[in-house]
XYZ file of C-alpha atoms in Angstrom:
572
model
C -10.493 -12.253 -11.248
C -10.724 -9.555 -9.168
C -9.326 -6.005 -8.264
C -6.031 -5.560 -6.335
C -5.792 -7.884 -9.061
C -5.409 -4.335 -10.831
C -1.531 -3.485 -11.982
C 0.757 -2.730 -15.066
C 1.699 -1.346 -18.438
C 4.492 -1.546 -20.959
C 5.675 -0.939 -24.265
C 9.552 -0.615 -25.424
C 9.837 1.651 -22.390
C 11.852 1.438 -19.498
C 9.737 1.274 -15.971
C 10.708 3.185 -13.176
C 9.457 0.135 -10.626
C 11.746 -1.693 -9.060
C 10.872 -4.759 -6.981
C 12.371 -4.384 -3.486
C 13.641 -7.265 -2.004
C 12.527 -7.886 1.651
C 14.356 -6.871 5.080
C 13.531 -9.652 7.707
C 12.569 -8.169 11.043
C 11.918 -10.364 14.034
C 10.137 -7.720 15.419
C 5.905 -8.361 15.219
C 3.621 -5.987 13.446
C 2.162 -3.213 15.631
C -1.085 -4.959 16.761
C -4.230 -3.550 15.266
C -5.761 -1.677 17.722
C -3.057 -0.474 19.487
C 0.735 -0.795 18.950
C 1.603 -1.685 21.947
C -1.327 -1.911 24.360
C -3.627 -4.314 22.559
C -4.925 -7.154 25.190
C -5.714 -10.453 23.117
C -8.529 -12.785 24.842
C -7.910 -16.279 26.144
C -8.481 -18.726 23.555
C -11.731 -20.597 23.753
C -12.566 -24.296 23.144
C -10.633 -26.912 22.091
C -6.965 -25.796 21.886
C -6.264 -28.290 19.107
C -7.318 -29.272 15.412
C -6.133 -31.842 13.359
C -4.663 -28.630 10.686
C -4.578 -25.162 12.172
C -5.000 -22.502 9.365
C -2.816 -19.323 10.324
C -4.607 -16.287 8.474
C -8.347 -15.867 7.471
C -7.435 -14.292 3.886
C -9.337 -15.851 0.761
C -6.796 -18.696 0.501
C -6.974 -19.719 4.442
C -10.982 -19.295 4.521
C -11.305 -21.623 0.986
C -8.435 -24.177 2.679
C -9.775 -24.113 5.555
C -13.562 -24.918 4.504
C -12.655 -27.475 2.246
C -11.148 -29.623 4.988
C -14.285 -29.186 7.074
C -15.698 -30.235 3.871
C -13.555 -33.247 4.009
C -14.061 -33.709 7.373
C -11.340 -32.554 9.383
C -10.804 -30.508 12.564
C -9.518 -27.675 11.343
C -9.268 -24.125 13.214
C -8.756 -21.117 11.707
C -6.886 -18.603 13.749
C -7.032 -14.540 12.876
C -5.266 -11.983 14.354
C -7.600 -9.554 13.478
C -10.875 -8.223 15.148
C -12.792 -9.738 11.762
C -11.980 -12.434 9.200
C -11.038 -11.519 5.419
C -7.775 -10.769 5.772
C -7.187 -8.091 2.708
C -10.726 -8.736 1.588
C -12.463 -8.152 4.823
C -14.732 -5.341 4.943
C -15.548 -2.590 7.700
C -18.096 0.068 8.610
C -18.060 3.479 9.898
C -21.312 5.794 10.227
C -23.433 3.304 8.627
C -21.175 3.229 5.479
C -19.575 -0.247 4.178
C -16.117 -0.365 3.383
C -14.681 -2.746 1.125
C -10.592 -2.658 1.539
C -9.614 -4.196 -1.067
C -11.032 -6.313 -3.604
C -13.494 -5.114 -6.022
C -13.503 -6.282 -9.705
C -14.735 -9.734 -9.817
C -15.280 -11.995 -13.058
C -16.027 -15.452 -14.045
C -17.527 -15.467 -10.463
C -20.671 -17.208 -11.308
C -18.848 -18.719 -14.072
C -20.419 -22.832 -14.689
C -18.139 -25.152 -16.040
C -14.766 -27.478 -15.625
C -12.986 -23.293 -15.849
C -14.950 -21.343 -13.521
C -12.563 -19.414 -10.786
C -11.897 -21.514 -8.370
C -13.859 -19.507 -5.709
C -17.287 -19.391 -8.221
C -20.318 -21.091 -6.959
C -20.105 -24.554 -8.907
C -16.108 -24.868 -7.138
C -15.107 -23.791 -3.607
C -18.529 -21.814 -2.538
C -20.638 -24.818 -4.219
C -19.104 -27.213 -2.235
C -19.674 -25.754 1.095
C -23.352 -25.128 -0.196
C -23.041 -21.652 0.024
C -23.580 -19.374 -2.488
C -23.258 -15.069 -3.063
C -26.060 -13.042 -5.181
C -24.182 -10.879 -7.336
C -24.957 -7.482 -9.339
C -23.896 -7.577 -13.483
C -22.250 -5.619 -15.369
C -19.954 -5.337 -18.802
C -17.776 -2.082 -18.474
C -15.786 0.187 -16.654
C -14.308 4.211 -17.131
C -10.723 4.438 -18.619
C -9.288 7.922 -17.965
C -5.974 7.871 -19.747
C -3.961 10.544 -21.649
C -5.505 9.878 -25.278
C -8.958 10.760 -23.539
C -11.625 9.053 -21.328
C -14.122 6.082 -22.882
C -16.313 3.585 -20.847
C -14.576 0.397 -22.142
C -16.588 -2.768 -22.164
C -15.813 -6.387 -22.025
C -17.001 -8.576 -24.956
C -16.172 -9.941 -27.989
C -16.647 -6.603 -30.288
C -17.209 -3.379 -27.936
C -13.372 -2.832 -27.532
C -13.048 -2.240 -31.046
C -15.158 0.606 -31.288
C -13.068 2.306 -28.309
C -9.285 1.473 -30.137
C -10.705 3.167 -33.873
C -11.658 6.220 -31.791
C -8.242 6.718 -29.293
C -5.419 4.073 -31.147
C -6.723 4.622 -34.566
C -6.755 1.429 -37.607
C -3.293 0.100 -36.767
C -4.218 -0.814 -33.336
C -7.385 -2.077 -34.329
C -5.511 -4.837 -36.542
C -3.087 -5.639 -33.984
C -5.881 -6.000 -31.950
C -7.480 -8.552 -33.956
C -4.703 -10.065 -34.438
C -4.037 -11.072 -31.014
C -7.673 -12.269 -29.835
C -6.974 -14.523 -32.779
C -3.968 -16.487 -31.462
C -4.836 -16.153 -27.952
C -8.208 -17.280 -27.627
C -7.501 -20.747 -29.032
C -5.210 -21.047 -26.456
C -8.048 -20.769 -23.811
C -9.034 -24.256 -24.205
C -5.546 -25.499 -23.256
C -5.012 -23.149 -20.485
C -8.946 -23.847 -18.721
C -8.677 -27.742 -19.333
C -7.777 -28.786 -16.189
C -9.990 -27.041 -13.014
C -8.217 -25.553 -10.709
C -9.903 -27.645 -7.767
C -8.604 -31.049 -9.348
C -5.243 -30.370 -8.362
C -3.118 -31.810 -5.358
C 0.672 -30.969 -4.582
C 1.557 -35.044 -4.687
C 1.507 -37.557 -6.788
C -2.224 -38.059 -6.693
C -2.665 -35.263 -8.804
C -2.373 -38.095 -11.654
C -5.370 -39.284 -11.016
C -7.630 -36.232 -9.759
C -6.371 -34.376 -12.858
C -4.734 -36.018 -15.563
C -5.975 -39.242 -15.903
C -9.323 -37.191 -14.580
C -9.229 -35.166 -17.166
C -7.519 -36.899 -20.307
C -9.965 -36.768 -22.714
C -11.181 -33.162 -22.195
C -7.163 -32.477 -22.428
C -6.865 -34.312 -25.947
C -10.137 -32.939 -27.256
C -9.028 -29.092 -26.269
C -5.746 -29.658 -28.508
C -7.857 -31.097 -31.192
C -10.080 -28.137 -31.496
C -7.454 -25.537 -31.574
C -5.525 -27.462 -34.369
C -1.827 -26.883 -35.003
C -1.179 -23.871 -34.526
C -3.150 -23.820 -31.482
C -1.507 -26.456 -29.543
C 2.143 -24.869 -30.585
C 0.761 -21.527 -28.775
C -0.236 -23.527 -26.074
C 3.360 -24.669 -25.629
C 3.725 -20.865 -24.583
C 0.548 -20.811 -21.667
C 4.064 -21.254 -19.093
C 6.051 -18.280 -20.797
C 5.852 -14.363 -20.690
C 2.555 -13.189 -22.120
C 4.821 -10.381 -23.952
C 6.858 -13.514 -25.901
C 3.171 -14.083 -27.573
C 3.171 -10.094 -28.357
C 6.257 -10.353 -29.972
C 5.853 -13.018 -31.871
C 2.971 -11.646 -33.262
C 5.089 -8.519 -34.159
C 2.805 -6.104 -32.222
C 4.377 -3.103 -31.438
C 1.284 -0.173 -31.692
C 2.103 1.535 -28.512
C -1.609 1.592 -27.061
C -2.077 -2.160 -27.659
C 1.557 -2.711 -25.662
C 0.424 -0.293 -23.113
C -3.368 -1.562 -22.828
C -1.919 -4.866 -22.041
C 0.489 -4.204 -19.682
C -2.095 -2.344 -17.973
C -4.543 -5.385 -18.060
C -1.474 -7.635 -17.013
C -0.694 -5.022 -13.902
C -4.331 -5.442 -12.734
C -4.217 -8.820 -12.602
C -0.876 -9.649 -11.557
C 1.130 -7.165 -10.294
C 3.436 -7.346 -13.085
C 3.461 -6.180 -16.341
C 3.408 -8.209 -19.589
C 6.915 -9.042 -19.443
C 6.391 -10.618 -16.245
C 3.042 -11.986 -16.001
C 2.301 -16.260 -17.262
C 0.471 -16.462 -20.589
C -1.689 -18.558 -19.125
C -3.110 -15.892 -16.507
C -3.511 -13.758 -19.442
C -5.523 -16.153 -21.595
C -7.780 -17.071 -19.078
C -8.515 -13.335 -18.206
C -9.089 -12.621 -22.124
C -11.075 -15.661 -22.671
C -13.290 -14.123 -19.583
C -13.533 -10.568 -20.623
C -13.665 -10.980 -24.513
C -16.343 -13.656 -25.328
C -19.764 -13.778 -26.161
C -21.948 -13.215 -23.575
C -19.359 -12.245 -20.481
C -19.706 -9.896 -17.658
C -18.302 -8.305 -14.657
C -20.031 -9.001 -11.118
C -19.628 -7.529 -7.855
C -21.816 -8.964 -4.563
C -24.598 -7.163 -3.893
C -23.887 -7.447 0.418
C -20.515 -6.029 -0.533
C -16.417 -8.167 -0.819
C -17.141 -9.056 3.007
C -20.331 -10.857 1.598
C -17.695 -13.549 0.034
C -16.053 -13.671 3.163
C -19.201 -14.477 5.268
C -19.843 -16.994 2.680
C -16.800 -18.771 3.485
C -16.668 -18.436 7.147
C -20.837 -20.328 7.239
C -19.843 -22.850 4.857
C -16.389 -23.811 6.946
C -18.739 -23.668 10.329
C -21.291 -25.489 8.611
C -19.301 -28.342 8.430
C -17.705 -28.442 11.591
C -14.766 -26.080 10.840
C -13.970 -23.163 13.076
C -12.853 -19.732 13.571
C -11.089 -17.824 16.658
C -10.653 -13.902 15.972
C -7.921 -11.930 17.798
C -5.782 -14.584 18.260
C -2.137 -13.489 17.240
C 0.028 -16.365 16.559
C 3.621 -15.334 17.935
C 5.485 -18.546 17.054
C 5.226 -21.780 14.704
C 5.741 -24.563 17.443
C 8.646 -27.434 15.614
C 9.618 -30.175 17.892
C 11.442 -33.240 15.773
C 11.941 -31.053 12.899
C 8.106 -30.700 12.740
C 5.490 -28.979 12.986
C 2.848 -29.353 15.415
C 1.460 -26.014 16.486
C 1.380 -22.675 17.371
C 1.799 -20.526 20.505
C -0.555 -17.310 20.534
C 0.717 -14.118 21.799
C -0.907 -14.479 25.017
C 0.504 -17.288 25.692
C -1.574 -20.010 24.693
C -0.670 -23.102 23.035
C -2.758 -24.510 20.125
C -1.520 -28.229 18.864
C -2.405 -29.060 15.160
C -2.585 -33.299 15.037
C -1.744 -33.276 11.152
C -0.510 -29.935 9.921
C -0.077 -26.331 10.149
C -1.211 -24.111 7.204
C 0.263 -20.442 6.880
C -1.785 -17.796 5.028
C 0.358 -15.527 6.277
C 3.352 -14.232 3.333
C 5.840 -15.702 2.740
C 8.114 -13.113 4.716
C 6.176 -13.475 7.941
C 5.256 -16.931 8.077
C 9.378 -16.844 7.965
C 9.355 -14.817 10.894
C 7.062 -17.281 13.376
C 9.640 -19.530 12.379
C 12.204 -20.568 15.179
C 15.490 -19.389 13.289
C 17.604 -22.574 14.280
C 15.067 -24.889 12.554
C 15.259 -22.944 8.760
C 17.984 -24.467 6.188
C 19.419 -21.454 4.953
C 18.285 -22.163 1.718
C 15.257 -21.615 2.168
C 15.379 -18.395 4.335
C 17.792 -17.133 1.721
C 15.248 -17.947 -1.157
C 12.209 -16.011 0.919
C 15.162 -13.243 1.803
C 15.969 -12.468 -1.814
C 12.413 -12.620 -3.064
C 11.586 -9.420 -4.570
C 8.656 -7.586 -3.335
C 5.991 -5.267 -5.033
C 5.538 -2.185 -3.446
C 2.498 -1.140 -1.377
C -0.292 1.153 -1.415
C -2.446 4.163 -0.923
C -5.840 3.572 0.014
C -8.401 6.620 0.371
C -12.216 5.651 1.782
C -14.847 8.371 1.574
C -18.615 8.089 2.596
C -20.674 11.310 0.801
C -23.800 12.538 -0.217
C -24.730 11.780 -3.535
C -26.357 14.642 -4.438
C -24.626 16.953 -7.504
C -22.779 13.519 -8.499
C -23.485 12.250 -12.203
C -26.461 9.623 -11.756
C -24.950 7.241 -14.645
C -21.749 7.071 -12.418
C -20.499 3.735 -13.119
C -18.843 1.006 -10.147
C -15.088 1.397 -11.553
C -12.483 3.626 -12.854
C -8.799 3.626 -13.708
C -7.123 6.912 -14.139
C -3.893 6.570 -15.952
C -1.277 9.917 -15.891
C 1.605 9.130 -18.495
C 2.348 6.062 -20.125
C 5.505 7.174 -20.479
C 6.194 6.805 -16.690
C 4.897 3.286 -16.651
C 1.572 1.684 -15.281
C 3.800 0.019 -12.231
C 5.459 3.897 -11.744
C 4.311 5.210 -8.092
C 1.502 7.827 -8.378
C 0.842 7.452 -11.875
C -2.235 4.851 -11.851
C -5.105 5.448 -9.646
C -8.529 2.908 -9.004
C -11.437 3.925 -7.828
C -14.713 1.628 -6.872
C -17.594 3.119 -5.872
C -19.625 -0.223 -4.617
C -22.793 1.936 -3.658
C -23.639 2.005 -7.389
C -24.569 -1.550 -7.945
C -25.462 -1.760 -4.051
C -27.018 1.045 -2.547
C -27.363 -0.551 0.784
C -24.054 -0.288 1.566
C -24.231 3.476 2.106
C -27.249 5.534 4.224
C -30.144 6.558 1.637
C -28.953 8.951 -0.975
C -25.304 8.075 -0.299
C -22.097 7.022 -2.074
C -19.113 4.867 -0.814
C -15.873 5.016 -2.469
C -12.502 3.186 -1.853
C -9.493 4.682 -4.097
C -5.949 3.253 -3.822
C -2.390 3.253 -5.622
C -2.063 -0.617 -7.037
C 0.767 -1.747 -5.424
C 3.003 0.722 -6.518
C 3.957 3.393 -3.098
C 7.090 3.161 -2.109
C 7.576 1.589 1.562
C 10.912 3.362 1.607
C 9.005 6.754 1.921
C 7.178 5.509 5.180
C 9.899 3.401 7.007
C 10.506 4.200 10.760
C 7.645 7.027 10.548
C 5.642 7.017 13.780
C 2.193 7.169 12.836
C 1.335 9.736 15.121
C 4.141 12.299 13.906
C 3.186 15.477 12.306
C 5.730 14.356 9.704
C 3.897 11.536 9.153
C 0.607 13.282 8.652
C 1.982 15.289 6.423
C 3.739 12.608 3.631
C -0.283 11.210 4.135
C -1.308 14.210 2.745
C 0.940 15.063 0.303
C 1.393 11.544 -0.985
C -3.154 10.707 -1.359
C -3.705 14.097 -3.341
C -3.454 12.078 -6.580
C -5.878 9.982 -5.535
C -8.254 12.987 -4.507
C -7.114 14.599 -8.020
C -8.696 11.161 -9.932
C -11.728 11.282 -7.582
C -12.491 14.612 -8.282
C -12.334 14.002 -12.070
C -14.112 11.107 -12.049
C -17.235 12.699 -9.629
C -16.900 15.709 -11.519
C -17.481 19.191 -10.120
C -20.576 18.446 -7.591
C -18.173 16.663 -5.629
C -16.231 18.707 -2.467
C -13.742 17.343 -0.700
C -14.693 18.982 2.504
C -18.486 17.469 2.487
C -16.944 14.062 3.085
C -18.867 12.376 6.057
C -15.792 10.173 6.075
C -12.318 10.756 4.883
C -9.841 7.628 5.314
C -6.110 7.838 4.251
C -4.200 4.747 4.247
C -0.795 3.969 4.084
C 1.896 1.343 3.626
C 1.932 1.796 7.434
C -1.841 1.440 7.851
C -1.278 -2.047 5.090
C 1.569 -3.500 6.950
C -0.201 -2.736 10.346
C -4.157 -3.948 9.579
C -2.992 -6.717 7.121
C 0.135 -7.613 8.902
C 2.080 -7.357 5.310
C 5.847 -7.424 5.773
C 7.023 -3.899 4.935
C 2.785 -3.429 3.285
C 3.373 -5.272 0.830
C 1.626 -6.385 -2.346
C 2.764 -9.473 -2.429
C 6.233 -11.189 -4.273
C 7.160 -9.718 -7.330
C 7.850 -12.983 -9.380
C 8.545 -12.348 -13.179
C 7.463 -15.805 -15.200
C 10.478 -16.734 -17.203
C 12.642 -15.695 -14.485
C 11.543 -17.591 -11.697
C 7.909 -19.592 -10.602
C 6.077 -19.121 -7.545
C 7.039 -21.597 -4.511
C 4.819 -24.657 -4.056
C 2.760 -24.883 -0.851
C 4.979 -27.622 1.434
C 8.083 -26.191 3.090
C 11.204 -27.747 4.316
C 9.460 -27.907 7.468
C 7.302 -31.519 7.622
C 3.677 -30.532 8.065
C 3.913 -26.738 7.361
C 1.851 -25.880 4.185
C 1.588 -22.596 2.943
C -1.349 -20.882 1.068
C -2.169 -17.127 -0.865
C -0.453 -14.970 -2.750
C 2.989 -15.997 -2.002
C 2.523 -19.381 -3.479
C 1.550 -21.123 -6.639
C -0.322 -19.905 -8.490
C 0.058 -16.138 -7.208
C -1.378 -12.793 -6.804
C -5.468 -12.424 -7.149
C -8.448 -13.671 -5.750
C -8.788 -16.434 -7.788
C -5.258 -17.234 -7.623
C -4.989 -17.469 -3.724
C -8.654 -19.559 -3.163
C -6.761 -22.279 -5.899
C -4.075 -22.244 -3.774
C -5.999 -23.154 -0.808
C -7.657 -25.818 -2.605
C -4.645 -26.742 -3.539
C -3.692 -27.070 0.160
C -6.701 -29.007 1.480
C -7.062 -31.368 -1.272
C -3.019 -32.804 -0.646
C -4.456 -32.921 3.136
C -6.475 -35.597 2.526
C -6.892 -39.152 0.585
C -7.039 -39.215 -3.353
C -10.151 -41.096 -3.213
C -11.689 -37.994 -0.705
C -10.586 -35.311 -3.150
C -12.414 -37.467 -6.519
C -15.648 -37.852 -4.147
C -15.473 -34.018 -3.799
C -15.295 -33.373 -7.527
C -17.768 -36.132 -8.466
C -20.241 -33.997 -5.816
C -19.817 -30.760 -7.332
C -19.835 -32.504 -11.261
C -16.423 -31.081 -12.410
């Protein structure tokens, strides 16, 4: 798991988030340098690839390198000036930025259920791998009080007596008990063995059979009827457990939020079993890389070139190419043409893969399905290199700052996260430095920011107004040795700085599916040999989420005996 993987809260209360739904522009994103005046470079080398990957986010980088893997041409193209799409990091004054994620588990994970993106699946099998810091807790700052809460099979309890008193405690209990037999059913099958075809039969069924039949074995009956439940709304498991203590409804909706974007209502069972059968047994912990996020990303980007695969930065793809109802390329903003023998793969959303679409060759269907997609909202983002000195020396990597339940954990300017990297890796900052990256979850309005022109003293002043909550947690958490004004560097971002860097349609977080209601799309399109991978497809929102769904991807690319060879090699 990991952070902008951070998100929501409930209880019997009524949220003031609402999911947006999305207003198609054919106009392109500003470019990243410049709006207007940004000069992309000729393309060089070969100006085809039997699949051209569109978007060097987690999910294009872990498609992409498993078809090198599998030996195919593949070319990765990136609009911006470095690859990582919203996990690529940057540096100013000698001080490196992560921009976005930052809570990482079950990274180094062994096993059939490791994240997809852990060293024994996606990483292992480019031979790569990423050294990584431990560690079991983070600061809560919410309005019972503030308590370093720590992952593990007993630690929370200690935390709940103190702010939730005996009554959450039980309800507590009560839960870990019917959800973590369900964690055999919902890590049976790894993530890598499946395919979006018929072959997934035999990479992961027949594959997997007897580890599937043993799992429902060992969690007995009443075990394998919860399991029934892995495809349902975590909060129909909460309810049918009766729990209604308002800290244990509101705890999990904030653990939900984190991890999905939605709340408990909204989020798959499944998602939330895995996460608790992560964070609450024996022996877990949290990790973070010690060369920083943008270590995972260089990881990716050797193992894809390592086998062949490769990467072209600043090249804007203007338009999906379609001839015979199919596709077979792209044409870059400057012009270029770039043919793709076998397929095109967008890691691009939903919403703007949509847009390098030629209009006349979308059914309606399914540009009506994207248009009425709801959206999660955007986000704040604050960076800030300082000196360390006068700052608590047992400051810890991560902290959530909750205002008022009542308001909702999805409720704009009401949940605040802060990571401050530099604690587990000093090298990231100068000697005797801190670097810090605070941000709104999804949750700022994009309504507030619309039309603004960046350079407008209207808009500088929303920017300040609107990232004083996030200076208000910062300066709670550092505590009073910290000053604002000492800052060596002060970063505000917007929904305008998300939608321009990341090239989000209207910033955002990503779709705003509620499980129950509706399931996120697969990855082929009406469009023969357009795939799509990330967060707008199966299995949804989070790191490990989006590198499964570029596995997902690359192994329907190729033959079912190719994609068994591959899990043979890396003994899943």
């Amino acid at each position: 798991m990991a952070l902008p993987i951070f998100p929501n809260f409930s209880a019997n209360l009524k949220s003031n988030h609402k999911p947006v739904l999305a207003r198609i522009s054919n106009v392109s994103v500003p470019a990243i340098a410049s709006p207007s005046s940004k000069q992309y470079k000729p393309f060089e080398g070969k100006p085809e690839a039997d699949v051209v990957v569109i978007g060097s986010g987690i999910g294009g980088l872990c498609c992409a390198g498993l078809l090198a893997r599998y030996k195919q041409d593949v070319l990765v193209l990136e609009s911006h000036d470095r690859p990582g799409g919203a996990a690529h990091s940057f540096k100013i004054k000698d001080y490196e930025f992560d921009s976005g994620p930052s809570l990482f588990s079950g990274f180094q994970s062994r096993g059939p259920q490791a994240n997809p993106l852990a060293q024994e699946k996606v990483l292992d099998a480019l031979g790569e791998s990423v050294p990584c810091a431990n560690y079991n807790s983070w600061m809560v700052y919410i309005p019972e009080g503030e308590f370093l809460s720590r992952i593990g099979p007993t630690e929370f309890f200690k935390d709940l007596e103190k702010y939730a008193g005996q009554n959450a405690v039980r309800e507590w209990q009560k839960l870990l008990d019917a959800v973590l037999p369900m964690s055999a059913a919902a890590m049976v099958l790894p993530p890598l063995s499946i395919r979006g075809d018929l072959g997934v039969f035999s990479t992961a069924a027949t594959r997997y059979a007897p580890s599937i039949l043993k799992s429902f074995i060992q969690m007995g009956p009443q075990g394998a009827l919860g399991a029934t439940k892995l495809l349902r709304p975590f909060s129909e498991i909460m309810d049918s457990l009766d729990l209604k203590d308002p800290f244990i409804r509101n705890w999990v909706d904030l653990l939900a939020f984190l991890l999905a974007g939605v709340k408990s209502n909204g989020i798959l069972s499944a998602e939330m079993v895995y996460m608790f059968a992560e964070w609450y047994k024996p022996g877990c912990s949290l990790e973070y890389p010690l060369q920083g996020t943008g270590a995972i990303v260089d990881a990716l980007v050797r193992g894809m070139q390592k086998f062949g695969g490769r990467l072209s930065l600043e090249s804007h793809v203007e338009k999906l190419l379609v001839e015979n109802d199919r596709a077979i390329g792209v044409k870059l903003r400057n012009g270029q043409i770039i043919r793709a023998k076998k397929a095109v793969v967008s890691n691009a959303s939903m919403w703007d893969t949509l847009n390098l679409l030629p209009e006349e060759v979308v059914p309606k269907s399914y540009q009506d399905k994207i248009e009425t997609t709801p959206q999660c909202e955007s986000f704040m983002h604050l960076h800030l290199g300082f000196d360390s000195e006068g700052i608590p020396e047992d400051l810890g990597i991560h902290h959530i700052v909750v205002n008022n339940w009542d308001r909702g954990v999805d409720a704009d300017q009401n949940v605040v996260l802060i990571s401050i990297p530099s604690v587990l890796s000093p090298n990231l900052a100068p000697l005797g430095k801190h670097v810090l990256h605070a941000y709104t979850p999804g949750t700022e309005p994009f309504e507030l920011w619309e039309g603004l022109d960046r350079r407008s003293g209207e808009y500088k002043k929303l920017k300040g107004e609107r990232s004083e909550v996030m200076w208000r947690a910062v300066e709670r958490v550092l505590g009073p040795g910290f000053k604002r004004e000492n800052c060596e560097v002060k970063l505000v971002g917007t929904p305008l700085t998300h939608q321009r860097f990341l090239r989000r349609n209207r910033g955002t977080y990503g779709p705003a599916i509620q499980a129950g209601k509706d399931t996120f799309p697969g990855h082929s399109t009406p469009i023969p040999n357009l795939y799509c991978c990330g967060d707008s497809t199966f299995p949804g929102i989070g790191v490990p989420a989006v590198a499964a769904s570029g596995a997902i991807v690359a192994n329907s690319l190729v033959s079912v005996s190719q994609h068994s060879q591959l899990l043979d090699a890396i003994g899943i």
